[in-house]
Short mmCIF file of C-alpha atoms and ligand atoms in Angstrom, two decimals:
data_model
loop_
_atom_site.label_atom_id
_atom_site.label_comp_id
_atom_site.label_asym_id
_atom_site.label_seq_id
_atom_site.Cartn_x
_atom_site.Cartn_y
_atom_site.Cartn_z
CA UNK A 1 -7.05 -9.94 16.07
CA UNK A 2 -4.47 -12.40 14.78
CA UNK A 3 -0.91 -11.68 15.81
CA UNK A 4 1.13 -10.35 12.90
CA UNK A 5 4.86 -11.11 12.63
CA UNK A 6 7.50 -8.38 12.64
CA UNK A 7 8.02 -8.92 8.92
CA UNK A 8 11.36 -7.71 7.53
CA UNK A 9 11.31 -9.94 4.43
CA UNK A 10 13.12 -8.62 1.36
CA UNK A 11 10.53 -9.65 -1.21
CA UNK A 12 7.85 -10.79 -1.43
CA UNK A 13 7.41 -8.61 1.59
CA UNK A 14 5.00 -7.07 4.06
CA UNK A 15 1.68 -5.75 2.77
CA UNK A 16 -0.47 -3.26 4.66
CA UNK A 17 -2.85 -5.06 7.04
CA UNK A 18 -5.70 -2.81 5.87
CA UNK A 19 -5.13 -3.95 2.29
CA UNK A 20 -5.18 -7.63 3.24
CA UNK A 21 -8.35 -7.10 5.22
CA UNK A 22 -10.11 -5.33 2.38
CA UNK A 23 -9.04 -8.05 -0.06
CA UNK A 24 -10.42 -10.63 2.36
CA UNK A 25 -13.72 -8.79 2.57
CA UNK A 26 -14.04 -8.66 -1.22
CA UNK A 27 -12.57 -12.10 -1.88
CA UNK A 28 -15.75 -14.07 -2.59
CA UNK A 29 -17.95 -11.23 -3.79
CA UNK A 30 -16.13 -8.41 -5.54
CA UNK A 31 -18.15 -5.23 -4.98
CA UNK A 32 -21.53 -6.89 -5.30
CA UNK A 33 -21.08 -8.87 -8.55
CA UNK A 34 -21.42 -12.27 -6.86
CA UNK A 35 -18.00 -13.44 -8.10
CA UNK A 36 -14.39 -12.79 -7.20
CA UNK A 37 -12.22 -10.50 -9.33
CA UNK A 38 -10.37 -13.65 -10.48
CA UNK A 39 -13.49 -15.19 -11.98
CA UNK A 40 -14.41 -12.49 -14.49
CA UNK A 41 -13.11 -11.43 -17.87
CA UNK A 42 -10.19 -9.07 -17.98
CA UNK A 43 -12.27 -7.24 -20.59
CA UNK A 44 -15.19 -6.74 -18.19
CA UNK A 45 -15.98 -3.20 -17.09
CA UNK A 46 -15.15 -4.14 -13.48
CA UNK A 47 -11.61 -5.22 -14.31
CA UNK A 48 -11.07 -2.42 -16.81
CA UNK A 49 -11.93 -0.01 -14.03
CA UNK A 50 -9.31 -1.58 -11.73
CA UNK A 51 -6.73 -1.46 -14.55
CA UNK A 52 -7.46 2.16 -15.54
CA UNK A 53 -7.68 3.41 -11.98
CA UNK A 54 -4.39 1.74 -11.03
CA UNK A 55 -2.59 3.33 -13.97
CA UNK A 56 -4.03 6.74 -13.03
CA UNK A 57 -3.04 6.29 -9.40
CA UNK A 58 0.56 5.47 -10.36
CA UNK A 59 0.63 8.71 -12.36
CA UNK A 60 -1.01 10.74 -9.63
CA UNK A 61 1.13 9.49 -6.74
CA UNK A 62 4.44 9.83 -8.60
CA UNK A 63 3.45 13.08 -10.32
CA UNK A 64 4.14 11.54 -13.73
CA UNK A 65 4.18 14.36 -16.32
CA UNK A 66 2.25 14.24 -19.61
CA UNK A 67 3.88 12.18 -22.33
CA UNK A 68 4.37 9.02 -20.26
CA UNK A 69 2.40 5.79 -20.17
CA UNK A 70 2.04 3.27 -17.34
CA UNK A 71 2.15 -0.43 -18.24
CA UNK A 72 1.49 -3.56 -16.17
CA UNK A 73 3.63 -6.43 -17.46
CA UNK A 74 4.52 -9.97 -16.38
CA UNK A 75 7.78 -11.86 -15.96
CA UNK A 76 9.13 -9.76 -13.09
CA UNK A 77 11.85 -7.14 -13.19
CA UNK A 78 14.17 -9.89 -14.46
CA UNK A 79 12.29 -10.00 -17.77
CA UNK A 80 12.84 -6.24 -18.09
CA UNK A 81 16.59 -6.92 -17.90
CA UNK A 82 16.18 -8.56 -21.33
CA UNK A 83 13.26 -6.58 -22.78
CA UNK A 84 15.08 -3.27 -22.35
CA UNK A 85 18.07 -4.16 -24.56
CA UNK A 86 15.85 -6.13 -26.99
CA UNK A 87 13.77 -3.02 -27.58
CA UNK A 88 16.28 -0.18 -27.14
CA UNK A 89 19.82 -1.42 -27.76
CA UNK A 90 20.07 -0.93 -31.51
CA UNK A 91 23.10 -2.16 -33.50
CA UNK A 92 25.86 0.44 -33.66
CA UNK A 93 25.01 1.87 -30.23
CA UNK A 94 26.15 0.98 -26.72
CA UNK A 95 24.26 1.17 -23.43
CA UNK A 96 25.83 2.37 -20.20
CA UNK A 97 25.29 0.37 -17.02
CA UNK A 98 26.09 1.71 -13.56
CA UNK A 99 27.26 -1.23 -11.47
CA UNK A 100 26.17 -0.82 -7.86
CA UNK A 101 25.62 -4.43 -6.76
CA UNK A 102 23.97 -7.74 -7.61
CA UNK A 103 20.88 -6.39 -9.36
CA UNK A 104 22.70 -3.90 -11.57
CA UNK A 105 25.13 -6.70 -12.41
CA UNK A 106 22.33 -9.01 -13.48
CA UNK A 107 20.78 -6.30 -15.65
CA UNK A 108 24.13 -5.62 -17.35
CA UNK A 109 24.91 -9.32 -17.91
CA UNK A 110 21.54 -9.86 -19.54
CA UNK A 111 22.01 -6.85 -21.84
CA UNK A 112 25.38 -8.17 -23.04
CA UNK A 113 23.54 -10.96 -24.81
CA UNK A 114 21.78 -8.44 -27.05
CA UNK A 115 24.40 -5.85 -27.91
CA UNK A 116 27.23 -3.68 -26.73
CA UNK A 117 27.33 -2.26 -23.23
CA UNK A 118 29.86 -0.19 -21.32
CA UNK A 119 30.39 0.31 -17.58
CA UNK A 120 29.28 3.89 -16.90
CA UNK A 121 30.53 3.69 -13.29
CA UNK A 122 31.22 0.92 -10.82
CA UNK A 123 31.25 0.62 -7.06
CA UNK A 124 32.93 -2.77 -7.17
CA UNK A 125 36.34 -1.58 -5.97
CA UNK A 126 34.81 -0.38 -2.70
CA UNK A 127 32.82 -3.61 -2.27
CA UNK A 128 29.64 -1.78 -3.30
CA UNK A 129 29.66 0.25 -0.09
CA UNK A 130 28.71 3.43 -1.93
CA UNK A 131 26.65 4.63 -4.89
CA UNK A 132 28.80 6.51 -7.46
CA UNK A 133 28.39 10.29 -7.35
CA UNK A 134 26.16 11.51 -10.21
CA UNK A 135 29.16 13.37 -11.70
CA UNK A 136 31.22 10.16 -11.85
CA UNK A 137 28.78 8.46 -14.20
CA UNK A 138 30.02 8.43 -17.77
CA UNK A 139 27.27 9.46 -20.16
CA UNK A 140 28.45 8.89 -23.74
CA UNK A 141 26.54 11.26 -26.00
CA UNK A 142 25.76 8.45 -28.46
CA UNK A 143 24.70 5.91 -25.82
CA UNK A 144 21.43 4.05 -26.44
CA UNK A 145 20.57 4.64 -22.77
CA UNK A 146 22.09 4.66 -19.29
CA UNK A 147 20.74 2.12 -16.81
CA UNK A 148 20.79 2.57 -13.03
CA UNK A 149 19.49 0.53 -10.11
CA UNK A 150 17.86 3.01 -7.76
CA UNK A 151 18.04 0.80 -4.70
CA UNK A 152 20.31 -2.23 -4.36
CA UNK A 153 18.10 -4.56 -2.36
CA UNK A 154 20.92 -6.97 -1.49
CA UNK A 155 23.75 -4.51 -0.75
CA UNK A 156 21.47 -2.04 1.03
CA UNK A 157 22.43 1.07 -0.93
CA UNK A 158 20.27 3.70 -2.62
CA UNK A 159 20.79 6.76 -4.81
CA UNK A 160 20.39 9.97 -2.79
CA UNK A 161 20.22 11.92 -6.09
CA UNK A 162 19.82 10.72 -9.66
CA UNK A 163 22.25 11.60 -12.44
CA UNK A 164 21.36 14.00 -15.23
CA UNK A 165 21.93 12.20 -18.52
CA UNK A 166 20.87 15.05 -20.81
CA UNK A 167 19.45 13.78 -24.09
CA UNK A 168 20.53 10.18 -23.41
CA UNK A 169 17.57 8.18 -22.05
CA UNK A 170 17.86 7.30 -18.36
CA UNK A 171 16.41 3.91 -17.42
CA UNK A 172 15.88 3.03 -13.77
CA UNK A 173 15.20 -0.23 -11.96
CA UNK A 174 13.10 0.98 -9.02
CA UNK A 175 11.93 -2.50 -7.99
CA UNK A 176 12.77 -2.10 -4.33
CA UNK A 177 12.17 1.60 -3.75
CA UNK A 178 9.39 2.79 -6.03
CA UNK A 179 7.05 5.07 -4.07
CA UNK A 180 9.22 5.11 -0.96
CA UNK A 181 9.73 8.85 -1.57
CA UNK A 182 8.78 11.50 -4.10
CA UNK A 183 10.98 11.51 -7.22
CA UNK A 184 11.28 13.69 -10.29
CA UNK A 185 9.98 11.27 -12.94
CA UNK A 186 11.00 13.66 -15.74
CA UNK A 187 14.66 12.78 -15.04
CA UNK A 188 13.84 9.29 -16.29
CA UNK A 189 12.72 8.10 -19.69
CA UNK A 190 11.86 4.63 -18.46
CA UNK A 191 11.23 3.23 -14.98
CA UNK A 192 10.41 -0.36 -14.09
CA UNK A 193 9.63 -2.14 -10.85
CA UNK A 194 8.54 -5.63 -9.89
CA UNK A 195 5.62 -5.06 -7.52
CA UNK A 196 6.50 -7.52 -4.78
CA UNK A 197 8.67 -5.23 -2.65
CA UNK A 198 6.85 -1.95 -2.25
CA UNK A 199 3.67 -2.12 -4.33
CA UNK A 200 1.91 -5.43 -3.88
CA UNK A 201 2.31 -9.14 -4.56
CA UNK A 202 4.55 -10.75 -7.16
CA UNK A 203 3.21 -11.32 -10.65
CA UNK A 204 3.06 -7.79 -12.01
CA UNK A 205 5.80 -5.38 -13.07
CA UNK A 206 5.07 -1.67 -13.35
CA UNK A 207 6.63 0.25 -16.24
CA UNK A 208 6.47 4.04 -16.59
CA UNK A 209 7.88 5.18 -19.92
CA UNK A 210 7.96 8.12 -22.28
CA UNK A 211 5.59 7.69 -25.21
CA UNK A 212 8.46 7.97 -27.73
CA UNK A 213 10.05 4.80 -26.34
CA UNK A 214 6.83 2.85 -26.72
CA UNK A 215 6.11 3.64 -30.37
CA UNK A 216 7.94 1.03 -32.40
CA UNK A 217 9.96 -1.95 -31.23
CA UNK A 218 12.42 -3.62 -33.67
CA UNK A 219 10.67 -6.04 -36.03
CA UNK A 220 12.35 -9.21 -34.79
CA UNK A 221 11.21 -8.83 -31.16
CA UNK A 222 8.49 -11.37 -30.19
CA UNK A 223 5.01 -9.95 -29.62
CA UNK A 224 4.90 -10.39 -25.84
CA UNK A 225 8.35 -8.85 -25.39
CA UNK A 226 7.59 -5.69 -27.39
CA UNK A 227 6.68 -2.55 -25.49
CA UNK A 228 4.54 -1.32 -28.39
CA UNK A 229 2.28 -4.39 -28.02
CA UNK A 230 1.44 -3.53 -24.42
CA UNK A 231 1.33 0.23 -24.93
CA UNK A 232 -1.24 -0.06 -27.75
CA UNK A 233 -3.52 -2.31 -25.72
CA UNK A 234 -3.34 -0.47 -22.37
CA UNK A 235 -1.69 -3.60 -20.87
CA UNK A 236 -4.62 -5.78 -21.94
CA UNK A 237 -3.03 -7.50 -24.95
CA UNK A 238 -3.38 -10.87 -23.27
CA UNK A 239 -4.75 -12.00 -19.91
CA UNK A 240 -3.08 -9.85 -17.24
CA UNK A 241 -2.33 -11.01 -13.68
CA UNK A 242 -5.68 -9.70 -12.49
CA UNK A 243 -5.33 -10.50 -8.81
CA UNK A 244 -1.88 -8.94 -8.55
CA UNK A 245 -3.05 -5.77 -10.29
CA UNK A 246 -6.09 -5.66 -8.00
CA UNK A 247 -3.89 -5.82 -4.88
CA UNK A 248 -1.58 -3.15 -6.33
CA UNK A 249 -4.72 -1.04 -6.77
CA UNK A 250 -5.50 -1.40 -3.06
CA UNK A 251 -1.89 -0.62 -2.06
CA UNK A 252 -1.90 2.54 -4.21
CA UNK A 253 -5.10 3.67 -2.50
CA UNK A 254 -3.52 2.90 0.86
CA UNK A 255 -0.50 5.07 0.00
CA UNK A 256 -2.80 7.88 -1.10
CA UNK A 257 -4.98 7.71 2.00
CA UNK A 258 -1.85 7.83 4.19
CA UNK A 259 -0.65 11.10 2.69
CA UNK A 260 1.12 10.05 -0.52
CA UNK A 261 4.84 9.86 -1.14
CA UNK A 262 5.91 12.75 1.11
CA UNK A 263 4.29 10.94 4.02
CA UNK A 264 5.84 7.61 2.93
CA UNK A 265 9.29 9.18 2.92
CA UNK A 266 8.79 10.77 6.34
CA UNK A 267 7.66 7.45 7.80
CA UNK A 268 10.48 5.52 6.12
CA UNK A 269 13.09 7.98 7.43
CA UNK A 270 11.66 7.82 10.96
CA UNK A 271 11.55 4.02 10.82
CA UNK A 272 15.05 3.52 9.47
CA UNK A 273 16.56 6.13 11.80
CA UNK A 274 15.63 3.88 14.74
CA UNK A 275 17.63 1.01 13.27
CA UNK A 276 20.56 3.03 11.89
CA UNK A 277 20.83 4.74 15.29
CA UNK A 278 21.00 1.32 16.94
CA UNK A 279 23.90 0.47 14.59
CA UNK A 280 25.74 3.79 14.90
CA UNK A 281 25.29 4.02 18.66
CA UNK A 282 26.56 0.50 19.32
CA UNK A 283 30.25 1.42 19.62
CA UNK A 284 31.15 -0.95 16.78
CA UNK A 285 29.11 -3.93 18.01
CA UNK A 286 26.98 -3.55 14.88
CA UNK A 287 28.66 -2.47 11.64
CA UNK A 288 26.72 -0.94 8.73
CA UNK A 289 27.69 -2.38 5.33
CA UNK A 290 27.06 0.86 3.40
CA UNK A 291 28.54 4.34 3.75
CA UNK A 292 26.12 6.78 5.39
CA UNK A 293 25.58 8.89 2.23
CA UNK A 294 24.46 5.84 0.24
CA UNK A 295 22.35 4.12 2.86
CA UNK A 296 18.99 2.77 1.82
CA UNK A 297 15.72 3.60 3.54
CA UNK A 298 14.33 0.27 2.28
CA UNK A 299 17.01 -2.34 3.03
CA UNK A 300 19.34 -1.94 6.01
CA UNK A 301 22.38 -4.21 5.90
CA UNK A 302 24.66 -4.72 8.89
CA UNK A 303 27.13 -7.15 10.40
CA UNK A 304 28.14 -8.41 13.82
CA UNK A 305 31.63 -9.30 15.02
CA UNK A 306 31.42 -12.99 14.11
CA UNK A 307 29.32 -15.41 12.16
CA UNK A 308 28.48 -17.20 15.38
CA UNK A 309 27.09 -14.03 16.91
CA UNK A 310 25.05 -13.37 13.78
CA UNK A 311 23.58 -16.88 13.98
CA UNK A 312 22.63 -16.28 17.60
CA UNK A 313 21.09 -12.91 16.66
CA UNK A 314 18.88 -14.56 14.05
CA UNK A 315 17.87 -17.45 16.29
CA UNK A 316 16.91 -15.17 19.15
CA UNK A 317 15.13 -12.69 16.89
CA UNK A 318 13.04 -15.47 15.38
CA UNK A 319 11.99 -16.61 18.86
CA UNK A 320 10.77 -13.06 19.50
CA UNK A 321 8.64 -12.89 16.35
CA UNK A 322 11.05 -11.24 13.89
CA UNK A 323 11.11 -12.64 10.36
CA UNK A 324 13.50 -12.15 7.45
CA UNK A 325 16.59 -10.69 9.13
CA UNK A 326 19.09 -13.03 7.51
CA UNK A 327 21.20 -11.30 4.85
CA UNK A 328 21.01 -12.41 1.22
CA UNK A 329 23.14 -15.49 0.50
CA UNK A 330 25.40 -13.40 -1.81
CA UNK A 331 26.36 -10.95 0.95
CA UNK A 332 25.61 -12.79 4.18
CA UNK A 333 25.37 -10.90 7.50
CA UNK A 334 22.03 -9.30 8.37
CA UNK A 335 19.39 -7.31 6.54
CA UNK A 336 16.19 -5.63 7.63
CA UNK A 337 13.86 -4.62 4.80
CA UNK A 338 11.69 -1.72 5.87
CA UNK A 339 9.33 -1.20 2.93
CA UNK A 340 6.38 1.20 3.10
CA UNK A 341 4.08 -1.40 4.63
CA UNK A 342 6.44 -2.28 7.50
CA UNK A 343 4.97 -0.49 10.52
CA UNK A 344 6.93 1.90 12.75
CA UNK A 345 6.20 -0.44 15.67
CA UNK A 346 8.08 -3.30 13.98
CA UNK A 347 11.14 -1.08 13.52
CA UNK A 348 10.92 0.17 17.10
CA UNK A 349 10.72 -3.43 18.30
CA UNK A 350 13.77 -4.34 16.19
CA UNK A 351 15.81 -1.39 17.48
CA UNK A 352 14.91 -2.36 21.06
CA UNK A 353 15.85 -5.97 20.38
CA UNK A 354 19.19 -4.86 18.86
CA UNK A 355 20.02 -2.71 21.88
CA UNK A 356 19.06 -5.49 24.26
CA UNK A 357 21.05 -8.09 22.31
CA UNK A 358 24.11 -5.82 22.37
CA UNK A 359 23.88 -5.36 26.13
CA UNK A 360 23.69 -9.09 26.67
CA UNK A 361 26.46 -9.97 24.20
CA UNK A 362 28.68 -6.88 23.92
C1 PLP B 1 13.86 -8.10 -6.62
C2 PLP B 1 14.57 -7.26 -7.59
C3 PLP B 1 14.67 -7.62 -8.94
C4 PLP B 1 14.10 -8.92 -9.48
O1 PLP B 1 12.74 -8.90 -9.50
P1 PLP B 1 11.88 -10.14 -10.08
O2 PLP B 1 10.51 -9.52 -10.13
O3 PLP B 1 12.00 -11.25 -9.10
O4 PLP B 1 12.40 -10.49 -11.40
C5 PLP B 1 15.32 -6.78 -9.80
N1 PLP B 1 15.86 -5.62 -9.36
C6 PLP B 1 15.80 -5.24 -8.07
C7 PLP B 1 16.41 -3.96 -7.64
C8 PLP B 1 15.15 -6.06 -7.15
O5 PLP B 1 15.09 -5.70 -5.86
#
C-alpha cells in the first residue's frame, strides 16, 4: 500500500482511492476491449454507455425530477459564467446576482459584459462572513434569472437553505458542493458545477437544466456556446473529455455504493465537526472566518493570531503529511477543503494536529 497524503486541496482535489484503483485496473484494457477508454471513438457503444449511465446517475443521486436534462460540457465553471448570460440574458431584462464572495463576483463581472445585471443581495459589508438570508434576496418579477453561488470555495461559506424565486429562474453555481448533501433540484432551473472539486477530475462541467431553458439559444451565440447544441446531441456534439467523464462515472458509482447523498452529508458533517470543534474549543487561538450559520461543510476557513504563526502551522503540517492547508491568495489565512472523497481519518488527523499545535504554541 502506498502512503496517501492527508489531502485538503481546494481543487483539483482528493479523489476516492477506490476510484483511482479501479481506473488503474482498467487503464490499459477497458472492460475487455483491448484498448483504453481514451483510444476509442466517443460514438462507440462503450463510450455511449459511460455517457448515458453517468447522466442517469446524476439524475438518480440528486433526485432530478422529470423535465430536466444533464449535460457534460467543457471550459470549466468559468465558461458557464459567460454562457449563462449569452444564452439567457435577453435585451430589456436584467439578471440578479447574489454576491457572496470571489466566485459570485466573477460570475457577475462576466455577465456585465453581456447585458444588465443588478445586485440581488451582497455580503460584502460584512466581509463575506455570512450568506444573505433567503428573504433578503431581491427577486425582481421581470428578472431574466437570479444567480447564486451555493458554496463559496474561497471564503468558506455555504447556503444552509436556498431562496425561493417563484417564477424567476434560479441558477446555481454548485461547483464546490454538488452532491455533498441532498438538495431539492426543483428549486433550481439551472445548476452547473466544474467536476474537479466533488465529482472527479478537471475537464468536464456538469449542467442540470430545465428542458425549457435548453430549447432555443439566441441566434448570434456561437455553436459551442449554445445550450441547445449540447442538449440536442446528448453532450456528444463534438469530442467530449472522455477520460474526465469516465472518472466522474466511477465517482458517481462510488457515491451510490456508499449510501448516496444522505450518507455523504452525514459523513461531511461528522468530518467537519471535528475541525470546527477544534476551532471553537480553542479559546480564540483559532478563529473561524465565517459565521456559524453560514459555515461550509466543504471548505473550512480559519485564522491564527499572526501571520508568523500561520506560516509555522503550514510548515509543520506539511512535515506531518498534510497538503493544501494554505488559504487562497485572495483571503490568506488557512483553509481545509473536506470534499466527499476526503476520508474521516484525514479530518481526525487534522483536528488532532490542530489541538497539538495549539498546546505547543498557545
Ligand atoms: C472552482 C470554482 C469555479 C471555477 O471553476 P473552473 O472549472 O476552474 O472554471 C467556479 N465557481 C466555484 C464556486 C468554484 O469553486
